mmCIF file of C-alpha atoms in Angstrom:
data_model
loop_
_atom_site.group_PDB
_atom_site.id
_atom_site.type_symbol
_atom_site.label_atom_id
_atom_site.label_comp_id
_atom_site.label_asym_id
_atom_site.label_seq_id
_atom_site.Cartn_x
_atom_site.Cartn_y
_atom_site.Cartn_z
ATOM 1 C CA GLY A 828 38.066 58.363 15.023
ATOM 2 C CA ILE A 829 34.638 57.852 16.578
ATOM 3 C CA ARG A 830 33.873 60.910 18.093
ATOM 4 C CA ASN A 831 34.218 62.391 14.740
ATOM 5 C CA GLN A 832 31.811 59.339 13.689
ATOM 6 C CA ASN A 833 29.525 60.492 15.901
ATOM 7 C CA GLU A 834 29.488 63.865 15.029
ATOM 8 C CA GLN A 835 28.779 63.143 11.452
ATOM 9 C CA LEU A 836 25.888 60.925 12.359
ATOM 10 C CA LYS A 837 24.538 63.695 14.702
ATOM 11 C CA LYS A 838 25.205 66.074 11.957
ATOM 12 C CA ASN A 839 23.547 63.879 9.407
ATOM 13 C CA SER A 840 20.262 63.106 11.644
ATOM 14 C CA ASP A 841 19.815 66.921 12.326
ATOM 15 C CA ILE A 842 19.882 67.698 8.699
ATOM 16 C CA ALA A 843 17.648 65.300 7.954
ATOM 17 C CA GLN A 844 14.788 66.700 10.437
ATOM 18 C CA PHE A 845 15.226 69.665 8.817
ATOM 19 C CA TRP A 846 14.632 68.371 5.692
ATOM 20 C CA HIS A 847 11.509 66.452 6.726
ATOM 21 C CA LEU A 848 10.121 69.586 9.136
ATOM 22 C CA LEU A 849 10.548 71.709 5.901
ATOM 23 C CA ASP A 850 9.214 68.719 3.822
ATOM 24 C CA SER A 851 5.794 68.099 6.376
ATOM 25 C CA ASN A 852 5.182 71.991 6.919
ATOM 26 C CA HIS A 853 4.853 72.443 2.570
ATOM 27 C CA MET A 854 2.523 69.332 2.853
ATOM 28 C CA GLN A 855 0.497 71.216 5.782
ATOM 29 C CA GLY A 856 0.642 74.705 3.776
ATOM 30 C CA ARG A 857 3.172 76.610 6.145
ATOM 31 C CA ILE A 858 6.124 76.478 3.910
ATOM 32 C CA ILE A 859 4.802 77.817 0.870
ATOM 33 C CA SER A 860 6.567 78.223 -2.913
ATOM 34 C CA ARG A 861 7.391 81.085 -4.265
ATOM 35 C CA ALA A 862 7.596 82.419 -0.713
ATOM 36 C CA HIS A 863 9.915 80.303 1.278
ATOM 37 C CA PHE A 864 11.627 78.275 -2.192
ATOM 38 C CA VAL A 865 11.467 78.248 -5.840
ATOM 39 C CA LEU A 866 12.155 75.254 -7.883
ATOM 40 C CA ARG A 867 13.965 75.956 -11.077
ATOM 41 C CA LEU A 868 14.278 73.511 -14.348
ATOM 42 C CA GLN A 869 17.959 74.464 -15.089
ATOM 43 C CA ASP A 870 21.029 73.242 -17.392
ATOM 44 C CA LYS A 871 23.501 75.320 -15.454
ATOM 45 C CA PHE A 872 23.938 77.476 -11.932
ATOM 46 C CA SER A 873 26.486 80.371 -11.521
ATOM 47 C CA THR A 874 27.299 82.628 -8.635
ATOM 48 C CA SER A 875 28.825 86.006 -9.184
ATOM 49 C CA THR A 876 31.973 84.813 -7.012
ATOM 50 C CA SER A 877 32.113 81.077 -8.705
ATOM 51 C CA GLU A 878 32.529 79.598 -12.460
ATOM 52 C CA PRO A 879 29.337 78.103 -13.769
ATOM 53 C CA ILE A 880 28.373 74.617 -13.183
ATOM 54 C CA ASP A 881 27.092 72.671 -16.181
ATOM 55 C CA PHE A 882 24.919 69.900 -15.521
ATOM 56 C CA GLY A 883 25.072 68.492 -19.014
ATOM 57 C CA ARG A 884 21.238 68.668 -19.355
ATOM 58 C CA ASN A 885 18.255 69.915 -17.204
ATOM 59 C CA LYS A 886 18.592 69.554 -13.452
ATOM 60 C CA MET A 887 15.690 70.386 -10.760
ATOM 61 C CA LEU A 888 17.379 73.348 -8.293
ATOM 62 C CA LEU A 889 15.832 74.282 -4.793
ATOM 63 C CA TYR A 890 16.430 78.067 -4.067
ATOM 64 C CA LEU A 891 15.871 78.304 -0.263
ATOM 65 C CA ASN A 892 14.843 81.530 1.666
ATOM 66 C CA PHE A 893 16.417 80.704 4.226
ATOM 67 C CA GLN A 894 15.935 83.372 6.842
ATOM 68 C CA ASN A 895 12.472 82.849 6.107
ATOM 69 C CA VAL A 896 12.350 79.388 6.222
ATOM 70 C CA VAL A 897 14.171 79.672 9.792
ATOM 71 C CA THR A 898 11.571 82.579 11.153
ATOM 72 C CA SER A 899 8.700 79.690 9.755
ATOM 73 C CA LEU A 900 9.953 76.922 11.212
ATOM 74 C CA GLY A 901 11.752 77.850 14.323
ATOM 75 C CA GLN A 902 10.879 77.948 17.414
ATOM 76 C CA ARG A 903 11.729 79.457 20.839
ATOM 77 C CA ILE A 904 13.215 76.798 23.691
ATOM 78 C CA ASN A 905 14.731 78.608 26.602
ATOM 79 C CA GLY A 906 15.046 81.531 25.133
ATOM 80 C CA THR A 907 17.181 79.985 22.038
ATOM 81 C CA MET A 908 15.558 79.834 18.577
ATOM 82 C CA VAL A 909 15.814 76.247 17.207
ATOM 83 C CA VAL A 910 14.950 74.301 14.114
ATOM 84 C CA GLY A 911 14.187 70.665 15.063
ATOM 85 C CA LYS A 912 17.553 70.510 17.495
ATOM 86 C CA LEU A 913 19.644 73.011 15.835
ATOM 87 C CA ASP A 914 20.161 76.956 16.298
ATOM 88 C CA PRO A 915 20.082 79.003 12.939
ATOM 89 C CA VAL A 916 23.764 79.070 12.956
ATOM 90 C CA SER A 917 24.506 75.628 13.669
ATOM 91 C CA LEU A 918 22.014 74.795 10.486
ATOM 92 C CA GLU A 919 23.015 77.005 8.259
ATOM 93 C CA SER A 920 27.097 75.831 8.929
ATOM 94 C CA TYR A 921 25.361 72.367 8.310
ATOM 95 C CA LEU A 922 23.561 73.355 5.045
ATOM 96 C CA ARG A 923 26.022 74.968 3.490
ATOM 97 C CA THR A 924 28.778 72.091 4.113
ATOM 98 C CA HIS A 925 26.014 69.264 2.216
ATOM 99 C CA PRO A 926 26.985 67.899 -0.836
ATOM 100 C CA ALA A 927 23.866 69.171 -2.653
ATOM 101 C CA PHE A 928 24.501 72.362 -1.807
ATOM 102 C CA LEU A 929 25.564 74.565 -4.795
ATOM 103 C CA GLY A 930 26.245 78.161 -3.352
ATOM 104 C CA THR A 931 23.762 81.079 -2.724
ATOM 105 C CA LYS A 932 22.233 83.271 -5.090
ATOM 106 C CA GLN A 933 19.970 86.409 -5.271
ATOM 107 C CA THR A 934 16.694 85.302 -5.850
ATOM 108 C CA ARG A 935 13.163 87.081 -5.935
ATOM 109 C CA PHE A 936 10.790 85.679 -3.552
ATOM 110 C CA ARG A 937 7.307 86.844 -2.583
ATOM 111 C CA VAL A 938 6.335 88.316 0.790
ATOM 112 C CA LEU A 939 3.530 86.554 2.862
ATOM 113 C CA THR A 940 1.261 88.351 4.544
ATOM 114 C CA PRO A 941 0.445 87.538 8.308
ATOM 115 C CA THR A 942 -2.577 85.097 7.467
ATOM 116 C CA GLY A 943 0.166 83.359 4.908
ATOM 117 C CA GLN A 944 -1.467 84.660 1.630
ATOM 118 C CA PHE A 945 0.613 86.841 -0.910
ATOM 119 C CA ASP A 946 0.861 89.764 -0.597
ATOM 120 C CA SER A 947 -0.219 91.998 -3.308
ATOM 121 C CA ILE A 948 -1.957 95.015 -4.495
ATOM 122 C CA ILE A 949 -4.655 95.096 -6.818
ATOM 123 C CA GLU A 950 -4.484 97.097 -9.896
ATOM 124 C CA THR A 951 -6.970 97.967 -12.913
ATOM 125 C CA LYS A 952 -5.438 99.423 -15.988
ATOM 126 C CA ASP A 953 -7.645 99.081 -19.448
ATOM 127 C CA GLY A 954 -10.338 97.138 -17.335
ATOM 128 C CA VAL A 955 -7.750 94.681 -16.898
ATOM 129 C CA VAL A 956 -7.275 93.401 -12.987
ATOM 130 C CA LYS A 957 -3.802 92.694 -12.340
ATOM 131 C CA HIS A 958 -2.407 91.405 -9.243
ATOM 132 C CA LYS A 959 0.858 92.631 -8.226
ATOM 133 C CA TYR A 960 2.752 91.194 -6.093
ATOM 134 C CA LYS A 961 5.414 92.630 -2.903
ATOM 135 C CA GLU A 962 8.745 90.734 -3.702
ATOM 136 C CA VAL A 963 12.105 91.025 -1.697
ATOM 137 C CA ARG A 964 15.667 89.583 -3.327
ATOM 138 C CA PRO A 965 17.607 87.744 -0.328
ATOM 139 C CA MET A 966 20.394 85.152 -0.600
ATOM 140 C CA ALA A 967 18.962 82.281 -1.717
ATOM 141 C CA PHE A 968 20.714 78.488 -0.719
ATOM 142 C CA VAL A 969 20.836 76.658 -3.821
ATOM 143 C CA PHE A 970 20.800 73.128 -3.529
ATOM 144 C CA ASP A 971 20.492 70.066 -5.629
ATOM 145 C CA TYR A 972 17.236 69.236 -5.561
ATOM 146 C CA GLU A 973 17.192 65.959 -7.239
ATOM 147 C CA LEU A 974 19.904 64.572 -4.719
ATOM 148 C CA LEU A 975 17.718 66.081 -1.909
ATOM 149 C CA LYS A 976 14.630 64.342 -2.889
ATOM 150 C CA ASN A 977 16.707 61.188 -3.295
ATOM 151 C CA ALA A 978 18.349 61.246 -0.084
ATOM 152 C CA TYR A 979 15.609 62.940 2.261
ATOM 153 C CA SER A 980 12.635 61.718 0.338
ATOM 154 C CA LEU A 981 11.592 65.194 0.163
ATOM 155 C CA ASN A 982 8.415 66.393 -2.194
ATOM 156 C CA LEU A 983 8.436 69.888 -2.824
ATOM 157 C CA ASP A 984 7.090 69.480 -6.407
ATOM 158 C CA THR A 985 3.796 71.403 -6.729
ATOM 159 C CA PHE A 986 1.653 72.213 -9.382
ATOM 160 C CA GLU A 987 -0.179 75.619 -9.957
ATOM 161 C CA ARG A 988 -3.564 75.820 -12.088
ATOM 162 C CA GLU A 989 -5.772 78.272 -13.400
ATOM 163 C CA GLU A 990 -9.477 77.775 -11.301
ATOM 164 C CA ASN A 991 -11.003 76.913 -14.644
ATOM 165 C CA GLU A 992 -8.141 74.318 -15.176
ATOM 166 C CA VAL A 993 -9.140 70.250 -14.420
ATOM 167 C CA ALA A 994 -6.737 68.052 -13.518
ATOM 168 C CA GLU A 995 -6.381 64.705 -15.926
ATOM 169 C CA GLU A 996 -7.098 62.546 -12.465
ATOM 170 C CA GLU A 997 -10.078 64.689 -12.293
ATOM 171 C CA LEU A 998 -11.047 64.136 -15.973
ATOM 172 C CA LYS A 999 -9.970 60.592 -15.611
ATOM 173 C CA SER A 1000 -12.388 59.758 -12.997
ATOM 174 C CA SER A 1001 -15.670 61.675 -14.092
ATOM 175 C CA PHE A 1002 -15.169 60.706 -17.740
ATOM 176 C CA PRO A 1003 -14.690 57.096 -18.199
ATOM 177 C CA LEU A 1004 -13.307 56.120 -21.474
ATOM 178 C CA THR A 1005 -15.297 52.809 -21.888
ATOM 179 C CA PRO A 1006 -18.634 53.304 -21.694
ATOM 180 C CA PRO A 1007 -20.466 51.093 -18.958
ATOM 181 C CA PRO A 1008 -21.929 47.561 -19.348
ATOM 182 C CA GLN A 1009 -25.282 47.409 -20.949
ATOM 183 C CA GLN A 1010 -27.344 44.932 -18.448
ATOM 184 C CA GLU A 1011 -29.459 42.407 -20.479
ATOM 185 C CA GLU A 1012 -33.124 43.010 -19.847
ATOM 186 C CA LEU A 1013 -34.728 39.821 -18.080
ATOM 187 C CA PRO A 1014 -38.026 38.936 -19.410
ATOM 188 C CA PHE A 1015 -41.077 38.995 -16.517
#
């Protein structure tokens, strides 16, 4: 009874700490979209071994490159690799039994250089310069991102834009829609 409750609370706080670590490291640029995780909008999800889950609407799913995340977030304490307070085996077990966990699926992720940039080869073909990114296809852990976002205030949504694109906020702030008020001329 009580011991089971304590174990469940510890498990929940350890999982919460993992998602918090993931989120804060994403904000700091150490956990990178397309290398450590991918967000995809899908109306159904299936693995090779399970029946498809039909959500009945588009739903954001989180594909997590688990091994890559463990390597990035992990630290050695007394010779043992831990993420937060958990060793990778316990963490994997906890994540696989989480209500938001949907299954595993082989997924493409980009490889990072030691400096944290996408590893790529630049090719010029017919005068057009193209980046070819090195990729790996590990089994990703797939989660219902909306559930995680609500449960842990997770914010992995990242927006990318081309160098010449301007964000809507920047447009609004640099070009006021209302003209500045005209000052009355004061007679001297």
